[in-house]
Amino acid sequence: MPGVAAGPVTSRVPGGAAMAAAPPEPSWQSPEQRRAADIIRLLSLYRPLLDAFVIDFFTEDLWSQLPPSWQPALAGATPEQLAGFLGGRGSPGAAWPLSLLAFGAAARGLAFPRGCPGPAPRPPCQSCRLPPLLRRHVKPKKQHEIQRLGKLLRRLSRATGCEHVVDVGAGQGHLSRFLSFALGLRVTAVESDARLSALAQRFDQELLQELAKPRALAHGGAPPCPPRAPQHIPGRLDPTAPWGELLLPADPPGAGPAARNPLGGPGGSEDGHRVLVTGLHACGDLGPALLCHFARSPAVAAVALVGCCYMKLSSAPEQQQQQQQQQQQHLGYPLSTSVAALPGHQLSYRAREAACHALEEYQARLREGSAHLRAHCYRAVLESVIRAAEPGKRHLGLQPGRRAHSLSFTQYAQLGLPLAGLDPEGVPLDSVAVGAMLEQQHKVVAFCTLGQLLAPLVETLILLDRLLYLREQGFHCALVPLFNPRFSPRNLVLVAARSPLATALAGLARATEDGHSSEDEDVEEAETPREGQNHQ
């Protein structure tokens, strides 16, 4: 595979066994299948790095598992040089080994392009393109997302002739309100938490009351379309049910009407028309469930999906996967037969968790030398201290506080040890061993940087798996970097339809000079879909 070094397989997995060789590269027909196979081969070469927990940096001696030729260069690198390596933009003064450069080039080259991040929007960063009344209760990040996804859904609506959108996992209804009040679409909002569904309806009523006031109209606060609130349905998606039995009761159950299928039945919607389905940051298996329902239901003309929380995807060892596939039970990953057939495609919980990282944010912290960089080292040292005191306690979910990076290690440990059931007075925090570990913060940061470089590859593989699942069944699909990745790290939107997408995505081909530098850009100014993202 181009760009993959032949040499850096000298790493050791925990326990001392040599790293297994990557599976042979099969011959595939499509670029998407070739990319998936190449990603799996690269991840197989560096799986110990991918599956490592940074909190085990000292207890498992993770630094020694890196290729020996990499260690001196990484140990001597400044945070700014690591930022340059992570972004592939050069690192003045750094002398990287060729095998490390090849590793970086291969990882960056195989990951889906995420768009040009530009500067992150700064507070208050209210979206001037979002009507003022629709900004209430909506954080700036969500404003950015619903404005851009909403415009994309409007394009899909025009291209497919569907004016009814089903928003699954609607939460507090922010996207649904924008689609209804600002874009004039008919919206059914489905949310599994009845409390959130009730809150969304309360926000709807607040907005309707404001729109009824003369001063709202006089000051231009009203959206341009006649007010029509979304219809809210509390219910959970059943991924194993046929489309006509889409919903299960909400959890916890609410006081509202019982869950029912917003489409009426497998043949079409309640009024006989087709619908669009969307999920903004559909968590875990909700994303794959939406795609499976889209594939099975002719009532759905198109779907626009943004995934998140990949670590919550259902997965299974290879033998169990084969049994579940024979029983026609879909896993969250892999979804496609193409990826499931590739040796070594399995992704650990840790790998899927890494795919949720915000690479652009970490790169900015490196560039700025942020105090946040010490957090991983603090936690790794604390893990070593806890294990020394009680070896049976490991990987505890400790949360010493949001501002932990601003504390000294002693202060940090005094907050964290009681959460582990240990008395700080009985644990030596000023020992020579603790001091020696704290002096290796630069190594912890360098190790984290390598993991950050692999994280987009895991997300790319998961999204490729979903795209290939849809392609295998004859649907038209594309992956579009719609959001500013500095503002919204899960910024790739999977769009699929039963008819060609060229019309709906035509405006996405015109990129602006500053890419995603503003949270207020219109959706027409998003980046062009790239190779592996074609929209035919």
Coordinates of N, CA, C and O in Angstrom, one line a residue, residues 131 134 150-151 153-155 157-158 161-165 175-188 207 211 222-230 276:
P131 N -32.9 32.8 12.5 CA -33.8 33.8 13.1 C -33.6 33.9 14.6 O -33.5 32.9 15.3
L134 N -35.3 31.5 17.0 CA -34.9 30.1 17.0 C -33.6 29.9 17.6 O -33.1 28.8 17.7
G150 N -30.1 21.9 8.2 CA -31.4 22.3 7.7 C -31.4 22.7 6.2 O -32.3 22.3 5.5
K151 N -30.4 23.4 5.8 CA -30.4 23.9 4.4 C -30.1 22.7 3.5 O -30.7 22.6 2.4
L153 N -31.2 19.6 4.1 CA -32.4 18.9 4.1 C -33.4 19.6 3.1 O -34.2 19.0 2.5
R154 N -33.4 20.9 3.1 CA -34.3 21.7 2.2 C -33.9 21.3 0.8 O -34.8 21.2 -0.1
R155 N -32.6 21.2 0.5 CA -32.2 20.8 -0.9 C -32.7 19.4 -1.2 O -33.2 19.2 -2.3
S157 N -35.3 18.0 0.0 CA -36.7 18.2 -0.1 C -37.1 18.6 -1.5 O -38.0 18.1 -2.2
R158 N -36.4 19.6 -2.0 CA -36.7 20.1 -3.3 C -36.4 19.1 -4.4 O -37.1 18.9 -5.4
G161 N -39.0 16.1 -3.9 CA -40.4 16.4 -3.8 C -41.0 16.1 -2.5 O -42.3 16.0 -2.4
C162 N -40.2 15.8 -1.5 CA -40.7 15.4 -0.1 C -40.7 16.6 0.8 O -39.7 17.2 0.9
E163 N -41.8 16.9 1.4 CA -41.9 18.1 2.3 C -42.1 17.6 3.8 O -42.3 18.5 4.6
H164 N -42.0 16.3 4.0 CA -42.2 15.8 5.3 C -40.9 15.2 5.8 O -40.3 14.3 5.1
V165 N -40.4 15.7 6.9 CA -39.1 15.2 7.5 C -39.4 14.5 8.8 O -40.1 15.1 9.7
L175 N -33.5 21.2 15.9 CA -33.5 21.0 14.5 C -34.9 21.0 13.9 O -35.2 21.6 12.9
S176 N -35.8 20.3 14.6 CA -37.2 20.2 14.1 C -37.8 21.6 14.1 O -38.5 21.9 13.1
R177 N -37.6 22.4 15.1 CA -38.1 23.8 15.1 C -37.6 24.6 13.9 O -38.4 25.3 13.2
F178 N -36.3 24.5 13.6 CA -35.7 25.2 12.5 C -36.4 24.7 11.2 O -36.7 25.6 10.3
L179 N -36.5 23.4 11.0 CA -37.1 22.9 9.8 C -38.5 23.4 9.6 O -39.0 23.7 8.5
S180 N -39.3 23.4 10.7 CA -40.7 23.7 10.7 C -40.9 25.2 10.5 O -41.6 25.7 9.6
F181 N -40.3 26.0 11.5 CA -40.6 27.4 11.5 C -39.8 28.3 10.5 O -40.3 29.2 10.0
A182 N -38.6 27.9 10.3 CA -37.8 28.7 9.4 C -37.8 28.2 7.9 O -37.8 29.1 7.0
L183 N -37.9 26.9 7.7 CA -37.9 26.4 6.3 C -39.3 25.9 5.8 O -39.4 25.5 4.7
G184 N -40.3 25.9 6.7 CA -41.6 25.6 6.3 C -41.9 24.2 6.0 O -42.8 23.8 5.3
L185 N -41.0 23.3 6.5 CA -41.2 21.8 6.2 C -42.2 21.2 7.3 O -42.2 21.7 8.4
R186 N -42.8 20.2 6.9 CA -43.6 19.4 7.9 C -42.7 18.5 8.6 O -42.0 17.7 7.9
V187 N -42.7 18.5 9.9 CA -41.7 17.7 10.7 C -42.4 16.8 11.7 O -43.3 17.3 12.4
T188 N -42.0 15.6 11.8 CA -42.3 14.7 12.9 C -41.0 14.4 13.7 O -40.0 13.9 13.1
L207 N -42.3 29.5 21.5 CA -42.0 30.2 20.2 C -43.3 30.7 19.5 O -43.4 31.8 19.0
L211 N -44.4 34.5 18.5 CA -44.8 34.8 17.2 C -46.1 35.5 17.1 O -46.4 36.3 16.2
A222 N -39.8 37.2 13.5 CA -40.5 36.0 13.0 C -39.9 35.3 11.9 O -39.3 36.0 11.0
P223 N -39.9 34.0 11.8 CA -39.4 33.3 10.7 C -40.2 33.6 9.5 O -41.3 34.1 9.6
P224 N -39.7 33.4 8.3 CA -40.3 33.8 7.0 C -41.5 33.0 6.7 O -42.3 33.4 5.8
C225 N -41.8 31.8 7.3 CA -42.9 30.9 6.9 C -44.0 31.0 7.9 O -43.7 31.3 9.1
P226 N -45.2 30.7 7.5 CA -46.3 30.6 8.5 C -46.0 29.6 9.6 O -45.4 28.5 9.3
P227 N -46.3 29.9 10.9 CA -45.9 29.0 11.9 C -46.6 27.7 11.9 O -47.9 27.6 11.7
R228 N -45.9 26.6 11.9 CA -46.4 25.2 12.0 C -45.5 24.4 12.8 O -44.4 24.1 12.4
A229 N -45.9 24.1 14.0 CA -45.0 23.4 15.0 C -44.8 22.0 14.6 O -45.7 21.3 13.9
P230 N -43.7 21.4 14.9 CA -43.4 20.0 14.7 C -44.4 19.1 15.5 O -45.0 19.5 16.5
L276 N -38.5 12.3 4.2 CA -37.1 12.3 4.4 C -36.8 12.0 5.9 O -37.6 12.3 6.8

